[in-house]
Tab-separated table of C-alpha atoms in Angstrom:
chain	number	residue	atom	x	y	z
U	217	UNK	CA	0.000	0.000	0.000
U	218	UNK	CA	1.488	3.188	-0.982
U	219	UNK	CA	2.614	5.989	1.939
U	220	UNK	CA	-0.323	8.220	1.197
U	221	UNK	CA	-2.334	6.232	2.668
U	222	UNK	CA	-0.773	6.623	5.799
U	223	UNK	CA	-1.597	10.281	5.950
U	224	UNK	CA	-5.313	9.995	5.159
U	225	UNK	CA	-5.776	7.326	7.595
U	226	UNK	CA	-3.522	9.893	10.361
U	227	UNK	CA	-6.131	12.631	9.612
U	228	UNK	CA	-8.733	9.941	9.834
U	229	UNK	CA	-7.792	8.949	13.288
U	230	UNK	CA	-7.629	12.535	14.049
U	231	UNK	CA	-11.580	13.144	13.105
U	232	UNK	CA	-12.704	9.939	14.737
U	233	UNK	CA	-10.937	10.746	17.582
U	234	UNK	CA	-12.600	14.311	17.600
U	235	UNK	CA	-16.000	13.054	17.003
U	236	UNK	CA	-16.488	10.346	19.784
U	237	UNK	CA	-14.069	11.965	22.525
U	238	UNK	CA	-16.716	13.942	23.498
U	239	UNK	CA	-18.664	11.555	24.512
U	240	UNK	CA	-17.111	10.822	27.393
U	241	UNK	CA	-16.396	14.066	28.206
U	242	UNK	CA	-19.706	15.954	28.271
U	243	UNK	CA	-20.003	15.792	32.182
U	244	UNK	CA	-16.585	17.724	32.762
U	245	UNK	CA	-18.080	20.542	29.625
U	246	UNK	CA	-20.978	20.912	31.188
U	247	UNK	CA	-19.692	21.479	34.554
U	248	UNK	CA	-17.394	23.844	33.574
U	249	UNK	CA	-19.754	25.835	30.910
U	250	UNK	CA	-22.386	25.606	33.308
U	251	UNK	CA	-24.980	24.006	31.573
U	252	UNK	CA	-26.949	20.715	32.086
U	253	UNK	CA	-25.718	17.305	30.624
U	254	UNK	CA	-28.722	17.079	27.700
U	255	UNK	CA	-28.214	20.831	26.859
U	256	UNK	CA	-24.100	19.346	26.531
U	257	UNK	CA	-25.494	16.729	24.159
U	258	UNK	CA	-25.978	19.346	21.309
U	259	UNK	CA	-21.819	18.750	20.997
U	260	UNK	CA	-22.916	15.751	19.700
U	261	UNK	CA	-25.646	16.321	17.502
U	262	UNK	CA	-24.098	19.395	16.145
U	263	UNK	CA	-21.303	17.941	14.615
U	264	UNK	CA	-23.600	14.974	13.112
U	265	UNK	CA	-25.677	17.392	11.404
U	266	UNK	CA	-22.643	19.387	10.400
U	267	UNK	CA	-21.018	16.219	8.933
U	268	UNK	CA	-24.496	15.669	6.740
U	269	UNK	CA	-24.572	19.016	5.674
U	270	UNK	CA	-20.698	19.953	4.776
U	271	UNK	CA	-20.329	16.795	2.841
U	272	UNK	CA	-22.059	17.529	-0.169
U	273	UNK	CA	-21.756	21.580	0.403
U	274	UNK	CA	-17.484	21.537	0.787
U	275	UNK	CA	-17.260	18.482	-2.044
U	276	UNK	CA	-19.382	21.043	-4.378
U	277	UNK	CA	-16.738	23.637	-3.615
U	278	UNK	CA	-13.913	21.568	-4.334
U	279	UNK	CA	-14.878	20.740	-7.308
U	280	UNK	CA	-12.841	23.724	-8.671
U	281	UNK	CA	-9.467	22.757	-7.250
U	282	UNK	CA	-7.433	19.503	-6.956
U	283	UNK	CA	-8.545	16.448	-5.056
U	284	UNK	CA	-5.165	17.215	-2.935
U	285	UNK	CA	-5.778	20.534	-2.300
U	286	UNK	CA	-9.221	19.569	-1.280
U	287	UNK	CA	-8.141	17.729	1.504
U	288	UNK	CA	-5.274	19.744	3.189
U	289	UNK	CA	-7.877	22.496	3.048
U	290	UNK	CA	-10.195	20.299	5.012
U	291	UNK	CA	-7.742	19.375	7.256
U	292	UNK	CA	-7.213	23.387	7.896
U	293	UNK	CA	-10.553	23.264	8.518
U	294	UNK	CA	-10.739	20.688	10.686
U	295	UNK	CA	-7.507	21.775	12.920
U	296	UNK	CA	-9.140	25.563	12.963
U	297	UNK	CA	-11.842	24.102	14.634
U	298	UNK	CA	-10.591	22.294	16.936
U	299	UNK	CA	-8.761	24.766	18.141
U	300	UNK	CA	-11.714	27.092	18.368
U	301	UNK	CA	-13.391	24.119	20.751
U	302	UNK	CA	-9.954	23.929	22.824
U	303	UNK	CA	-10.203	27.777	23.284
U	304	UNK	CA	-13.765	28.349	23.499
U	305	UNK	CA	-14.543	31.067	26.532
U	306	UNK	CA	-18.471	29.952	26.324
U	307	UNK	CA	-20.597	27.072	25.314
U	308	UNK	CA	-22.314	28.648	21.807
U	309	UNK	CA	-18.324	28.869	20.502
U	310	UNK	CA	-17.876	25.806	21.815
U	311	UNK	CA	-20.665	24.239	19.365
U	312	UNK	CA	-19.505	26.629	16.996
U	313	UNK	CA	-15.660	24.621	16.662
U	314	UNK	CA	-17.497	21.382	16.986
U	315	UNK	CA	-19.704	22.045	13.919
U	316	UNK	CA	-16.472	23.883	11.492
U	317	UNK	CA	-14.543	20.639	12.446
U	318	UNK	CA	-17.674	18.257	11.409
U	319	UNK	CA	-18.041	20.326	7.845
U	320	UNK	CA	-14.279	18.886	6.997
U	321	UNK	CA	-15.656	15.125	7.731
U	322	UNK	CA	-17.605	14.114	5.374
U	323	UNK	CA	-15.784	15.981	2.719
U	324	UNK	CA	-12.326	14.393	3.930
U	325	UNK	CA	-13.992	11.232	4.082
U	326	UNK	CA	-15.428	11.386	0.692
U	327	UNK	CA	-13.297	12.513	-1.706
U	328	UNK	CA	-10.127	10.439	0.633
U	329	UNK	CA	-12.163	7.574	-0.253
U	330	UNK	CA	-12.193	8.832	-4.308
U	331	UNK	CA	-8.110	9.411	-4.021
U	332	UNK	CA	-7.398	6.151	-1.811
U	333	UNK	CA	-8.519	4.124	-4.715
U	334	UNK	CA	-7.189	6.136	-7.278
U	335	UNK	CA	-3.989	5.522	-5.623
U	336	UNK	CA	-3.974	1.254	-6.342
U	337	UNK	CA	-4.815	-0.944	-8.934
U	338	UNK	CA	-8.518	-1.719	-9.795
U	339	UNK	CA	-8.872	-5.015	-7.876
U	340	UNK	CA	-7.475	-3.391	-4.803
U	341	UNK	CA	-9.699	-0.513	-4.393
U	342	UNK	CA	-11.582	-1.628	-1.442
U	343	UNK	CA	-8.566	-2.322	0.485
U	344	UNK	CA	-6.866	1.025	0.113
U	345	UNK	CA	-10.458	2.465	1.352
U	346	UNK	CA	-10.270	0.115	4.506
U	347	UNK	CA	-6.287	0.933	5.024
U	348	UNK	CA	-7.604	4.988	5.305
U	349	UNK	CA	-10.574	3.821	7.446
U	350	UNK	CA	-8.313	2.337	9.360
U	351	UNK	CA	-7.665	5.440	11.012
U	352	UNK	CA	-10.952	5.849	12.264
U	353	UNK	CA	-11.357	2.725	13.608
U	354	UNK	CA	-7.907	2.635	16.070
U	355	UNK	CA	-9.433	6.140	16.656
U	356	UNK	CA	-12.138	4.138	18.762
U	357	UNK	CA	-9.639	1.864	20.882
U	358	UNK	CA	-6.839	4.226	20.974
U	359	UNK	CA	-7.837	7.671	20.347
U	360	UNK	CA	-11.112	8.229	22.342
U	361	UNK	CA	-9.995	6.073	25.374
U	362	UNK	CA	-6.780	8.125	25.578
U	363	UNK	CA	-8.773	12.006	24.676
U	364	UNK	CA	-10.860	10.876	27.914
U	365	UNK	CA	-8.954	10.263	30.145
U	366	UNK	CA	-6.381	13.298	29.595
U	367	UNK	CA	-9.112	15.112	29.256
U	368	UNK	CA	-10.488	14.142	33.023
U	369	UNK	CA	-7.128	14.380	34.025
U	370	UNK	CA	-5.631	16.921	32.808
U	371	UNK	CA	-9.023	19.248	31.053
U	372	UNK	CA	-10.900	18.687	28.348
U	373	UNK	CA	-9.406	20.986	26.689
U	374	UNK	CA	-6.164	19.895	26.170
U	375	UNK	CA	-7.747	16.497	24.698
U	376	UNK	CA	-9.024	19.101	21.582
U	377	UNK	CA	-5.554	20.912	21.612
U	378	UNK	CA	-4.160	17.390	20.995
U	379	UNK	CA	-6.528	16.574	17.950
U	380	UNK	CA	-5.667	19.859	16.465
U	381	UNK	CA	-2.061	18.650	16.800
U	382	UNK	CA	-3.317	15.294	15.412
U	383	UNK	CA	-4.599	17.355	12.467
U	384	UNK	CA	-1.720	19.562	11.450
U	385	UNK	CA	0.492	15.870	11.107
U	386	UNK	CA	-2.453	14.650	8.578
U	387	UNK	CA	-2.271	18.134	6.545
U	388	UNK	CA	1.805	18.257	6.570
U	389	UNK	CA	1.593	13.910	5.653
U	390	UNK	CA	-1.160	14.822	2.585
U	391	UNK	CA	1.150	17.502	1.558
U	392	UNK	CA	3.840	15.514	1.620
U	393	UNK	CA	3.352	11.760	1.005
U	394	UNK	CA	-0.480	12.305	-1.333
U	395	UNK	CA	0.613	12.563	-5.276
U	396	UNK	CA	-0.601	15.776	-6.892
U	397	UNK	CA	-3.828	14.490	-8.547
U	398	UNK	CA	-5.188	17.436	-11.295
U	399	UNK	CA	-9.151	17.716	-11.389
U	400	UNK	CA	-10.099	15.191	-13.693
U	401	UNK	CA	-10.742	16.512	-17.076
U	402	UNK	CA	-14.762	17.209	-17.518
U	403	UNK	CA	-15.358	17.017	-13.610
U	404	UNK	CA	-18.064	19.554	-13.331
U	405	UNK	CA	-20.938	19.620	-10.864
U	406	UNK	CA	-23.627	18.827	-13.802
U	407	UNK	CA	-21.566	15.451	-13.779
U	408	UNK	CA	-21.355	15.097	-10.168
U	409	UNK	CA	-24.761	15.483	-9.782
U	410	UNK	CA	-25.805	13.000	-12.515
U	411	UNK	CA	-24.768	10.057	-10.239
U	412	UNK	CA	-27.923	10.499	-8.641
U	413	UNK	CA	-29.726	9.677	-10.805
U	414	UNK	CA	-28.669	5.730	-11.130
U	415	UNK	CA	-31.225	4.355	-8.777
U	416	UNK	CA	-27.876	1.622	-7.948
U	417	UNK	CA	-25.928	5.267	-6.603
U	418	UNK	CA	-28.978	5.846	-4.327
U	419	UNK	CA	-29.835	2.221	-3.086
U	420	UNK	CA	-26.420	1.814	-1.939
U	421	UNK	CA	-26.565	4.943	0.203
U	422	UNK	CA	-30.088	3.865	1.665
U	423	UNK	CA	-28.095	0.714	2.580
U	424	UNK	CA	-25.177	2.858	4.345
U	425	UNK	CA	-28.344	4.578	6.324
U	426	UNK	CA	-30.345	0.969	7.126
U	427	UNK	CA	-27.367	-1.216	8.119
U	428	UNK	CA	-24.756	1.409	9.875
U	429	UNK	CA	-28.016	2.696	11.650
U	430	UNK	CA	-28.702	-0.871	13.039
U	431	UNK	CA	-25.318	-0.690	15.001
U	432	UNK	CA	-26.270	2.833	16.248
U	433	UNK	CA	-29.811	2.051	17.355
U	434	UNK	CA	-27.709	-0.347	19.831
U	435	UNK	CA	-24.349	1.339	20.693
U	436	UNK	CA	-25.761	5.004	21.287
U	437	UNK	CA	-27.783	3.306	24.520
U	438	UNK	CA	-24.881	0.751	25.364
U	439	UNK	CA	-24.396	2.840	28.664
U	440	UNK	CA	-28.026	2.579	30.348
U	441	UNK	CA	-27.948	-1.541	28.721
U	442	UNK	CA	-24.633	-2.695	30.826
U	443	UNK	CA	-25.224	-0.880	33.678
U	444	UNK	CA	-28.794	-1.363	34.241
U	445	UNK	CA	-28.914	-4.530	32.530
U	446	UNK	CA	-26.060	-6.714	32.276
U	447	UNK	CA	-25.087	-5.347	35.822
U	448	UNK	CA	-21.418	-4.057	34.943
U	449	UNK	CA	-19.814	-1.055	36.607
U	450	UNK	CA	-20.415	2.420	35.390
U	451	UNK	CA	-16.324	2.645	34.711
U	452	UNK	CA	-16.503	-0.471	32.440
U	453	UNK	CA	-18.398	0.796	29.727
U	454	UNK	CA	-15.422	2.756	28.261
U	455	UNK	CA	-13.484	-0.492	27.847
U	456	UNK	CA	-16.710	-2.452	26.348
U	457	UNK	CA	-16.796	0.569	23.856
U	458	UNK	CA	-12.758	0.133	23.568
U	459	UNK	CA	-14.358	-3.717	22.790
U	460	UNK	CA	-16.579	-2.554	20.288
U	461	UNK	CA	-13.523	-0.456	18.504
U	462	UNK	CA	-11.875	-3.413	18.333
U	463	UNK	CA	-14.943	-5.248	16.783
U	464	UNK	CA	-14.360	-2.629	14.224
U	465	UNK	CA	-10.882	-2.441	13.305
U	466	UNK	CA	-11.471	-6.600	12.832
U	467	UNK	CA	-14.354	-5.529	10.784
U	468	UNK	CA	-13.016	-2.918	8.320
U	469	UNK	CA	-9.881	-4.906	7.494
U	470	UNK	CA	-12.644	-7.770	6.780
U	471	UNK	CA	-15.014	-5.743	4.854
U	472	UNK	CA	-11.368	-4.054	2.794
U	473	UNK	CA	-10.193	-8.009	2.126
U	474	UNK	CA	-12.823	-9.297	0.645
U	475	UNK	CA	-14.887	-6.585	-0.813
U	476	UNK	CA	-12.636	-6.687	-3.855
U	477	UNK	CA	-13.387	-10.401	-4.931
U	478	UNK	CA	-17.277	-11.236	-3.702
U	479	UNK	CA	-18.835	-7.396	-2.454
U	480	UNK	CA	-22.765	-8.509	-3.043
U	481	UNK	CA	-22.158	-11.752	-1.135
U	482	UNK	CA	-20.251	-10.131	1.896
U	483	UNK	CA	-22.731	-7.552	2.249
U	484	UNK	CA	-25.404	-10.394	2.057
U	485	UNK	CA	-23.771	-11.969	4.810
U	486	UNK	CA	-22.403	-8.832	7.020
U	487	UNK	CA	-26.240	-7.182	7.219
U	488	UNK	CA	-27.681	-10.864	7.936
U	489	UNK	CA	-25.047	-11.450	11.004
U	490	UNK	CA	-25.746	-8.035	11.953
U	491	UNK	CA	-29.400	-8.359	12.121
U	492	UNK	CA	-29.008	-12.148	13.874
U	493	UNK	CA	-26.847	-10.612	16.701
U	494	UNK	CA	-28.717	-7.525	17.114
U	495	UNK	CA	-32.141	-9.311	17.875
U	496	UNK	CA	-30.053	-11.521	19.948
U	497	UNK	CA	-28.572	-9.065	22.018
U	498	UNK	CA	-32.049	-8.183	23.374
U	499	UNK	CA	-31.330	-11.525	25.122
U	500	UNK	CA	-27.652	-12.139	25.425
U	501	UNK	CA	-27.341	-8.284	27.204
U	502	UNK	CA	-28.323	-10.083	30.250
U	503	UNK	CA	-25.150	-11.795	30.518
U	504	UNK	CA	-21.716	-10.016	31.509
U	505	UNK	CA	-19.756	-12.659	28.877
U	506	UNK	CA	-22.540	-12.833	26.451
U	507	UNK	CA	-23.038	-9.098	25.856
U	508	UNK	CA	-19.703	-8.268	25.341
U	509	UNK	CA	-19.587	-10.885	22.351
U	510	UNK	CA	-21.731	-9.227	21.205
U	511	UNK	CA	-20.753	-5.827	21.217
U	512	UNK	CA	-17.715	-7.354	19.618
U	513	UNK	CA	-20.031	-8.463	16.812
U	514	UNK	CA	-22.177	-5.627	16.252
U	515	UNK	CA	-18.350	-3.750	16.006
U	516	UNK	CA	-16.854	-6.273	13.271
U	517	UNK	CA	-19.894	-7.133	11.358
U	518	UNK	CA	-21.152	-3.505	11.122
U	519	UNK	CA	-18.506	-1.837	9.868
U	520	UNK	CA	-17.488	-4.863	7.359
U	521	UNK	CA	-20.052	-3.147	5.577
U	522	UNK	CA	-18.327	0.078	5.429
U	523	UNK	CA	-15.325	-1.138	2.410
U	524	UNK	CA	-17.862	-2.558	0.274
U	525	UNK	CA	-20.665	-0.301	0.727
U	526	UNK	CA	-17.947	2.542	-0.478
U	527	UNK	CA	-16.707	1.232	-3.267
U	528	UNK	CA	-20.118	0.306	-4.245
U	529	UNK	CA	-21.205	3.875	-4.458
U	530	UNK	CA	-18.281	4.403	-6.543
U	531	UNK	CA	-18.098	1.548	-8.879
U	532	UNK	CA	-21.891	2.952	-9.787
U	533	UNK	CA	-21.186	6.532	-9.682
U	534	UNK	CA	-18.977	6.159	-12.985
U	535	UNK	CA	-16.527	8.960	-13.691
U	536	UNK	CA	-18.301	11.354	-10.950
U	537	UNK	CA	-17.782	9.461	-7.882
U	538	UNK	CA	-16.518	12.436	-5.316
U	539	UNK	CA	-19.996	13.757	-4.760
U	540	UNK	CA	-21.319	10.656	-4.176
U	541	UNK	CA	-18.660	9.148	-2.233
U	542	UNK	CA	-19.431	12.122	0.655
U	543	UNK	CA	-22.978	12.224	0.828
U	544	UNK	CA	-22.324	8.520	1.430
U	545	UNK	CA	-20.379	9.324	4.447
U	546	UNK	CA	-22.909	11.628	5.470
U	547	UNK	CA	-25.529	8.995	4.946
U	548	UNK	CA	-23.525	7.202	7.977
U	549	UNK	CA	-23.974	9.997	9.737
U	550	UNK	CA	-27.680	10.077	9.172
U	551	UNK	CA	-28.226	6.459	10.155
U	552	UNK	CA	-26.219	7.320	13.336
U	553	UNK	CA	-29.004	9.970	13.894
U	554	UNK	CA	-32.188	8.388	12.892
U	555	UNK	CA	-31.516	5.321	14.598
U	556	UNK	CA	-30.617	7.053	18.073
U	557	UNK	CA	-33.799	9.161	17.772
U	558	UNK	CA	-35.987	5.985	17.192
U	559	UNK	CA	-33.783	3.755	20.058
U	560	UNK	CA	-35.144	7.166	22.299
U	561	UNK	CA	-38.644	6.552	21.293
U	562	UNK	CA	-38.963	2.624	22.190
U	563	UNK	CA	-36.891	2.920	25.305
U	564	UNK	CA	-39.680	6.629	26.058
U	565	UNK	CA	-42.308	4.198	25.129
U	566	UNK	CA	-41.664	2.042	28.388
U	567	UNK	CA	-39.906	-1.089	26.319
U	568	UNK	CA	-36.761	-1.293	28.448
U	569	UNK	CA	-33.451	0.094	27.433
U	570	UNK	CA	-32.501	-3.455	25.338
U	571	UNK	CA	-35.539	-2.449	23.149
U	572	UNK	CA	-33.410	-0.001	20.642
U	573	UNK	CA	-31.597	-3.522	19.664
U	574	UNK	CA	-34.754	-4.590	17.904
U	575	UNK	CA	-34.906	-1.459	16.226
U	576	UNK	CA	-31.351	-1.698	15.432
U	577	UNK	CA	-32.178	-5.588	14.180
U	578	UNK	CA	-34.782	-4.343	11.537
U	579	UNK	CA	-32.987	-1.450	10.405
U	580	UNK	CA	-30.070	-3.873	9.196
U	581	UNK	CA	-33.166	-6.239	8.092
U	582	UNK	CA	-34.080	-3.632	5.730
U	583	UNK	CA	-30.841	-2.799	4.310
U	584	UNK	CA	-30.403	-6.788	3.529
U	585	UNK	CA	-33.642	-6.572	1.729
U	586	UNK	CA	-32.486	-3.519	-0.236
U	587	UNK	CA	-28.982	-5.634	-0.806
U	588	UNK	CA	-31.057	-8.221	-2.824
U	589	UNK	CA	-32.989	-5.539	-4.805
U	590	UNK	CA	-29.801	-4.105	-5.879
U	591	UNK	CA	-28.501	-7.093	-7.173
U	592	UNK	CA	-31.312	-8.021	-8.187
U	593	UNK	CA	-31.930	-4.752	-11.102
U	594	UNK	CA	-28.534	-5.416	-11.325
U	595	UNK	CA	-29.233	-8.508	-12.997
U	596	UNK	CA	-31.883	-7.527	-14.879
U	597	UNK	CA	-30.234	-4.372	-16.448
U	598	UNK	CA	-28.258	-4.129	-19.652
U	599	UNK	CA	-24.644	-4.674	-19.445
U	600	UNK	CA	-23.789	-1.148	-20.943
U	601	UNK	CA	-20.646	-0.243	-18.105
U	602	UNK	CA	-17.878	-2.083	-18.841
U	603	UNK	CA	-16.858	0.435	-21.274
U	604	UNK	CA	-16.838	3.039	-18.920
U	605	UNK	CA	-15.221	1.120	-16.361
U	606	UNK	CA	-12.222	1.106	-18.203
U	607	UNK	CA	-12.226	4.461	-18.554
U	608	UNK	CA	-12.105	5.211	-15.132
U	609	UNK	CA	-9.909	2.732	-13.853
U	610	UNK	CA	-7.233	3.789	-16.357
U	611	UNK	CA	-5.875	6.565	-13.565
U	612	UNK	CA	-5.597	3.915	-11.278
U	613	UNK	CA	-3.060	2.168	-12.980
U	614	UNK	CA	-1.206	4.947	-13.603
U	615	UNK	CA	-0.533	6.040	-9.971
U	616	UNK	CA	-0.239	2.655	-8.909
């Protein structure tokens, strides 16, 4: 794997790092911005919003300068702020750095995802996007564990000084290590836009939203499940999420490996594993042992879908894939959200606090359902690509 790829997946640790630190740090924010824990919570929701909004609004942008560029400006972006968070004298500029650094996610995200595959050959594609994702997922046992507890120890806001630190190394490795890759002759927004219009472009994305929203629906509650629940200690559920990080640095380098030679089949089997273990887990979060197989599952076999799911979007996105490729992060992001807000409504409705694991079981139901559709017009359509397929993996050879 070229070097490159080792700076997109530094500035990728950087943003996951920046986006689920905060998590665990919302008590010590609110205390010291004096404001209650749920009114704390909008740190959260901010930046997912912001991610769903600045990934198609900053990939439109950058459609007028280099793919390279792109990204060390969204890496400015992201570093600015992050710095505004770590400075932030009250809450409202506080939200106001959380939701600048979000707008460089998706983007980053997006059109990394684009360049990362444009960097190997053809039948390595998926890989390359898994070795960048990488970043994100040691962000999750590395990165968050670490932000929280310097931040308790030390103040919160060093943790955000250190992830603007984090972010000036991915900007200085892009600059550095990335090849300079010139706009692609005819990349306009008319084109970019176009992808939309291949109903394959748009199931793929409902898929992202269905099956990453089934591990959501179960992880955003995994707090008020072990402790209430499965009886552990309010202390252990930072090393059962440290558990589920490592579910998904097992699952992305699945999901990379084998995307490239069977993707339909492993999403066929990654949404129907995820859907099994979900509905189980209403169960099996009873048990101390039990549950935290489980949250090792929902980890792996949720974000195996994350490789194939990309490079679906841009295998069927032909010769405009950046657009695409960063609304599909934001789609992520948008599962995340819808499934949280309907785990909130079962658990409001009085059905316990395991309830959000059926929702999260039928969400993933529905995006295996929506696998099978796809392949199934798939089938049934014309075989009119190949030509163009050529086309656009011609680049790839030549940076390989």
């Amino acid at each position: 794997m070229p070097l490159a790829l080792l700076a997109l997946a530094v500035g990728a640790f950087g943003i996951g790092t920046t986006e689920f630190v905060i998590m665990g740090l919302l008590p010590e924010i609110a205390a010291d911005y004096g404001v209650s824990i749920p009114t704390a919570g909008l740190l959260v929701t901010g930046y997912a919003l912001g991610v769903v909004a600045g990934a198609p609004l900053l990939t439109v942008l950058g459609t007028k300068v280099s793919r390279k560029r792109m990204l060390m400006l969204l890496m400015g972006l992201f570093v600015i702020g992050n710095l505004v968070s770590a400075a932030a004298p009250s809450f409202g500029l506080m939200l106001t750095g959380r939701v600048v650094a979000s707008l460089a996610h998706g983007a980053f995200f997006g059109i990394g995802s684009v360049v990362a595959a444009e960097l190997v050959a053809p039948d390595r594609k998926a890989g390359a996007i898994a070795t960048m994702f990488t970043g994100l997922t040691v962000a999750n046992i590395v990165g968050v564990p670490l932000g929280t507890f310097i931040g308790q120890a030390v103040g919160w806001r060093t943790t955000f000084a250190i992830v603007a630190t984090l972010g000036v190394i991915g900007l200085l490795g892009i600059a550095k290590l990335v090849p300079a890759m010139p706009r692609p002759e005819g990349a306009r927004l008319r084109g970019e836009l176009g992808a939309f219009r291949n109903p394959q472009v748009l199931l793929a994305m409902a898929m992202t939203v269905l099956g990453f929203g089934g591990v959501f629906a179960a992880i955003t509650y995994i707090a008020p499940m072990m402790t209430e629940v499965a009886g552990y200690s309010d202390g252990a559920v930072t090393w059962l999420l440290v558990l589920f990080g490592v579910g998904m640095f097992l699952g992305n380098l699945i999901g990379g490996r084998y995307a490239d030679r069977a993707l339909m089949p492993l999403l066929y089997v990654t949404l129907a594993g995820l859907a099994a273990v979900l509905a189980l887990f209403t169960v099996l979060a009873e048990d101390k042992i039990l549950a935290a197989i489980a949250i090792l599952l929902i980890g792996a076999l949720g974000f195996a879908t994350v490789p194939p799911l990309q490079k679906r979007v841009l295998d069927q996105a032909h010769g405009a894939p950046t657009l695409a490729s960063a609304v599909n992060i934001g789609a992520f992001n948008l599962g995340n959200a819808l499934a949280a807000w309907l785990g909130g409504l079962v658990i409001a409705g009085g059905f316990g606090y395991t309830s959000p694991n059926w929702v999260g079981a039928l969400l993933a139901a529905a995006a295996l359902g929506l696998a099978f559709w796809s392949a199934a017009l798939e089938r049934r359509a014309p075989a009119t690509a190949p030509a163009e397929a050529s086309v656009t993996a011609a680049p790839a050879a030549v940076h390989h």
